PDB file of C-alpha atoms in Angstrom:
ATOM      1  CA  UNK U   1     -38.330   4.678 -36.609  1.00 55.00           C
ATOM      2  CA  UNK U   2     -36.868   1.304 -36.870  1.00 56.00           C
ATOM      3  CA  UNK U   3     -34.069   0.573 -39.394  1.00 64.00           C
ATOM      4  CA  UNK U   4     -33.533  -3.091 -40.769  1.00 66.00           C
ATOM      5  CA  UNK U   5     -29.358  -3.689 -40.972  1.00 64.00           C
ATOM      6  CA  UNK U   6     -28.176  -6.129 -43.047  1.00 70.00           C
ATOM      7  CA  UNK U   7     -24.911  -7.174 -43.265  1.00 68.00           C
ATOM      8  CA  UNK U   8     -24.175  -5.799 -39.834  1.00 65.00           C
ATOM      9  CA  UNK U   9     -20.699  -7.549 -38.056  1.00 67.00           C
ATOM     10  CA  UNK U  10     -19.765  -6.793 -35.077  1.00 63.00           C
ATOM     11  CA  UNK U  11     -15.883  -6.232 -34.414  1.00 59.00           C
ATOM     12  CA  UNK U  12     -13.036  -7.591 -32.763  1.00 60.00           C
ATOM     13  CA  UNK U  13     -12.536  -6.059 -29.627  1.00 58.00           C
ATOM     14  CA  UNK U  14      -8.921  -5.392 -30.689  1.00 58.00           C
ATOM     15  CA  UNK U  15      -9.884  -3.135 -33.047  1.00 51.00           C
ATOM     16  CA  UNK U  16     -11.732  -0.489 -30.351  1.00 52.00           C
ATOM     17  CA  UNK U  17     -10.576   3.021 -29.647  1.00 60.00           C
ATOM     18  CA  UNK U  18      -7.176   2.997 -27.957  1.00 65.00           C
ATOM     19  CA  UNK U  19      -6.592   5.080 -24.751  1.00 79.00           C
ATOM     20  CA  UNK U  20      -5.310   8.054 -24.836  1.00 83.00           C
ATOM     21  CA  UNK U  21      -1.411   8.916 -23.778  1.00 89.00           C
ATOM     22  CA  UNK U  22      -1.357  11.414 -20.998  1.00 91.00           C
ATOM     23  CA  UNK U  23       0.031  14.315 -23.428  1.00 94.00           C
ATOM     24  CA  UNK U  24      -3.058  13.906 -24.937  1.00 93.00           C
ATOM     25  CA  UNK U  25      -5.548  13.619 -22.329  1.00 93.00           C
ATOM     26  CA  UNK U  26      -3.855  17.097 -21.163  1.00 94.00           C
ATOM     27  CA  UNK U  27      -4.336  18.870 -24.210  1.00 95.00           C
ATOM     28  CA  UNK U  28      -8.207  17.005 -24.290  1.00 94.00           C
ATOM     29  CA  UNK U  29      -9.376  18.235 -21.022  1.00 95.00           C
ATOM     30  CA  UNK U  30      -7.458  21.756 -21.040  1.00 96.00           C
ATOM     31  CA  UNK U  31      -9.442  22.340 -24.394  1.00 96.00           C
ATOM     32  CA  UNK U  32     -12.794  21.048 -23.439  1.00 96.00           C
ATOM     33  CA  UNK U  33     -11.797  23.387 -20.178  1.00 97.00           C
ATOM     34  CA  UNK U  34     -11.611  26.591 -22.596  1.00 96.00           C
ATOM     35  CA  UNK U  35     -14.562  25.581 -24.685  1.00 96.00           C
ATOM     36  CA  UNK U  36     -16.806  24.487 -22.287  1.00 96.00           C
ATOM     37  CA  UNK U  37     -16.154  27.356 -19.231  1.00 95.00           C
ATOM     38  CA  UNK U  38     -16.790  29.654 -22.455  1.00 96.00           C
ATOM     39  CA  UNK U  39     -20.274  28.434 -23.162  1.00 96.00           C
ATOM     40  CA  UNK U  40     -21.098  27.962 -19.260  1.00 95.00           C
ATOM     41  CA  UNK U  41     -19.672  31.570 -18.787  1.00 94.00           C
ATOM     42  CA  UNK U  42     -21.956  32.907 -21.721  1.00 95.00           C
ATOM     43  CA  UNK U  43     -25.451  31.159 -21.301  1.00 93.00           C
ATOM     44  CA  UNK U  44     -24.728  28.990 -17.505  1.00 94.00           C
ATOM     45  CA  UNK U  45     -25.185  25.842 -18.832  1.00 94.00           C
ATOM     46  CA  UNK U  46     -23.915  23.587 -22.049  1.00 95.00           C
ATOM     47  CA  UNK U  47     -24.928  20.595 -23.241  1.00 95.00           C
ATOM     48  CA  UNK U  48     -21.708  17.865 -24.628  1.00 95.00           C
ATOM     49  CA  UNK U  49     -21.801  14.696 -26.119  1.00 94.00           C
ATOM     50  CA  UNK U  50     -20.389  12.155 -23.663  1.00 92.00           C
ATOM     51  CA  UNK U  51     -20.422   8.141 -25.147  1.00 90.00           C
ATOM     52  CA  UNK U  52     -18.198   6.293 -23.345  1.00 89.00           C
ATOM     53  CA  UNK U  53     -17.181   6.327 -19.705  1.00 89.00           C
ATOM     54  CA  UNK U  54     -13.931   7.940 -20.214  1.00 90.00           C
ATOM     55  CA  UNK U  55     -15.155  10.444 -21.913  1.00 92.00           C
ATOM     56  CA  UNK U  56     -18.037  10.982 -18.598  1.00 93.00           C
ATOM     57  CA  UNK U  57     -15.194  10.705 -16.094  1.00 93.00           C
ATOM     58  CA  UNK U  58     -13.128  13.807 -18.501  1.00 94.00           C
ATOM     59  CA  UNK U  59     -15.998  16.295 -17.747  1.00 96.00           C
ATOM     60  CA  UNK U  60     -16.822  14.948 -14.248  1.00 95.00           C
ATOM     61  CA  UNK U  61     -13.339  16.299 -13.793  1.00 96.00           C
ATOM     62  CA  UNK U  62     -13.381  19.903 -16.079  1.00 96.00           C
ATOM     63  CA  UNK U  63     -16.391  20.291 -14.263  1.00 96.00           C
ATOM     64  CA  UNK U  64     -14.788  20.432 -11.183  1.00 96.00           C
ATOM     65  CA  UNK U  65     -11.824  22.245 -12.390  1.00 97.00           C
ATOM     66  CA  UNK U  66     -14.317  25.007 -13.729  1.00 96.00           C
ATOM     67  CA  UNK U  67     -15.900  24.812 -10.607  1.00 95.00           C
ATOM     68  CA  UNK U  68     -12.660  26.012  -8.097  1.00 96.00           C
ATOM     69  CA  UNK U  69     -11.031  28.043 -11.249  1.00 96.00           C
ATOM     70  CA  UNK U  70     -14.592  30.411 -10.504  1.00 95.00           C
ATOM     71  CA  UNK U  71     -15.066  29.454  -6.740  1.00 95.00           C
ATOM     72  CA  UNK U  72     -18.786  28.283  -6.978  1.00 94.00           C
ATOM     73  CA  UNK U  73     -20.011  24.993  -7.804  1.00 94.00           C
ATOM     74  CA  UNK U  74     -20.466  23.755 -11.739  1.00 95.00           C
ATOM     75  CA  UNK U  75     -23.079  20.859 -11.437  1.00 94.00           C
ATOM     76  CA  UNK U  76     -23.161  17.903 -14.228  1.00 94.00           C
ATOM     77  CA  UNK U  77     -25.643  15.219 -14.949  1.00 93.00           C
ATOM     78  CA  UNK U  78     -26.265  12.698 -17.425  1.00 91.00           C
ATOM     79  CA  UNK U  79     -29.699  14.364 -19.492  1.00 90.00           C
ATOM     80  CA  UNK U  80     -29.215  10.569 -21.715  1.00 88.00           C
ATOM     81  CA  UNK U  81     -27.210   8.099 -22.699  1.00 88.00           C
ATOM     82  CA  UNK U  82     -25.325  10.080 -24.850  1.00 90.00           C
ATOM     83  CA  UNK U  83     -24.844  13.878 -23.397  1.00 93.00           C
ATOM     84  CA  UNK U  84     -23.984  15.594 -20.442  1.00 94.00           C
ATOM     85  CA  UNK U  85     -24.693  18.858 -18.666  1.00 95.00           C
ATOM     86  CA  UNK U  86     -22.959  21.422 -16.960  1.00 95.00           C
ATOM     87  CA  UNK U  87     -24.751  24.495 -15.507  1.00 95.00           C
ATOM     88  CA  UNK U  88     -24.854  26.912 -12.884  1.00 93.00           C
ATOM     89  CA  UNK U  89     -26.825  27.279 -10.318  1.00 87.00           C
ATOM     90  CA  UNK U  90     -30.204  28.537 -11.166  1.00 85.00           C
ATOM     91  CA  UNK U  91     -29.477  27.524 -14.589  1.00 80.00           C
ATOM     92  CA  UNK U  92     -30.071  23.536 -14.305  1.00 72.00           C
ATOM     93  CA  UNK U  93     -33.133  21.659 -15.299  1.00 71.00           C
ATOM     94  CA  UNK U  94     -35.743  23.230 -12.477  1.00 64.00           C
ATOM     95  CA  UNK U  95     -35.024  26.335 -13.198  1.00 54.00           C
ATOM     96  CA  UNK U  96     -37.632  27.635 -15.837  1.00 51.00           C
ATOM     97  CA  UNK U  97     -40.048  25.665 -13.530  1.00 49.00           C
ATOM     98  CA  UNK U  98     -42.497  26.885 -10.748  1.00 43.00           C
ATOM     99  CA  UNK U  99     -42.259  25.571  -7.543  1.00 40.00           C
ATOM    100  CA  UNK U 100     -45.107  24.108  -5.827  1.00 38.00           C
TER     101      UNK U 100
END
């Protein structure tokens, strides 16, 4: 579907998100640690929304951190532009295929 925009401006790059303050990014990644390990726990695998780089980088690292918290491995990948996955093993994106 392709949407005409009129009136579109782009903005100052002054006026973009500003970075976080390490009391913040704390609280960010302990609670995405919480949520996230809860879902993974529950299903093996979540899907999160994941725009800018920073935010990539944050669950590069919960991903870890889930990963030696449970001593095995969490893996993440980009499924788009916009989301990310962590999973289990046996519960990434082969594994409701057959193997040849």
């Amino acid at each position: 579907m392709i949407r005409d925009l009129y009136n579109v401006r782009s903005q100052p790059a002054e006026d973009g998100p500003t970075p976080l303050t390490e009391e913040e990014e704390r609280r960010a990644r302990a609670a995405l640690f919480n949520d996230l390990g809860r879902a993974v726990s529950e299903r093996g695998w979540v899907r999160f929304p994941a725009y800018s780089p920073e935010e990539r980088r944050r669950l590069v690292d919960v991903a870890h951190r889930l990963g030696d918290y449970w001593g095995q491995r969490v893996f993440i990948e980009a499924e788009d532009q916009c989301a990310m996955r962590l999973y289990l093993a046996g519960h990434g994106p082969q594994a409701g295929k057959p193997r040849l």
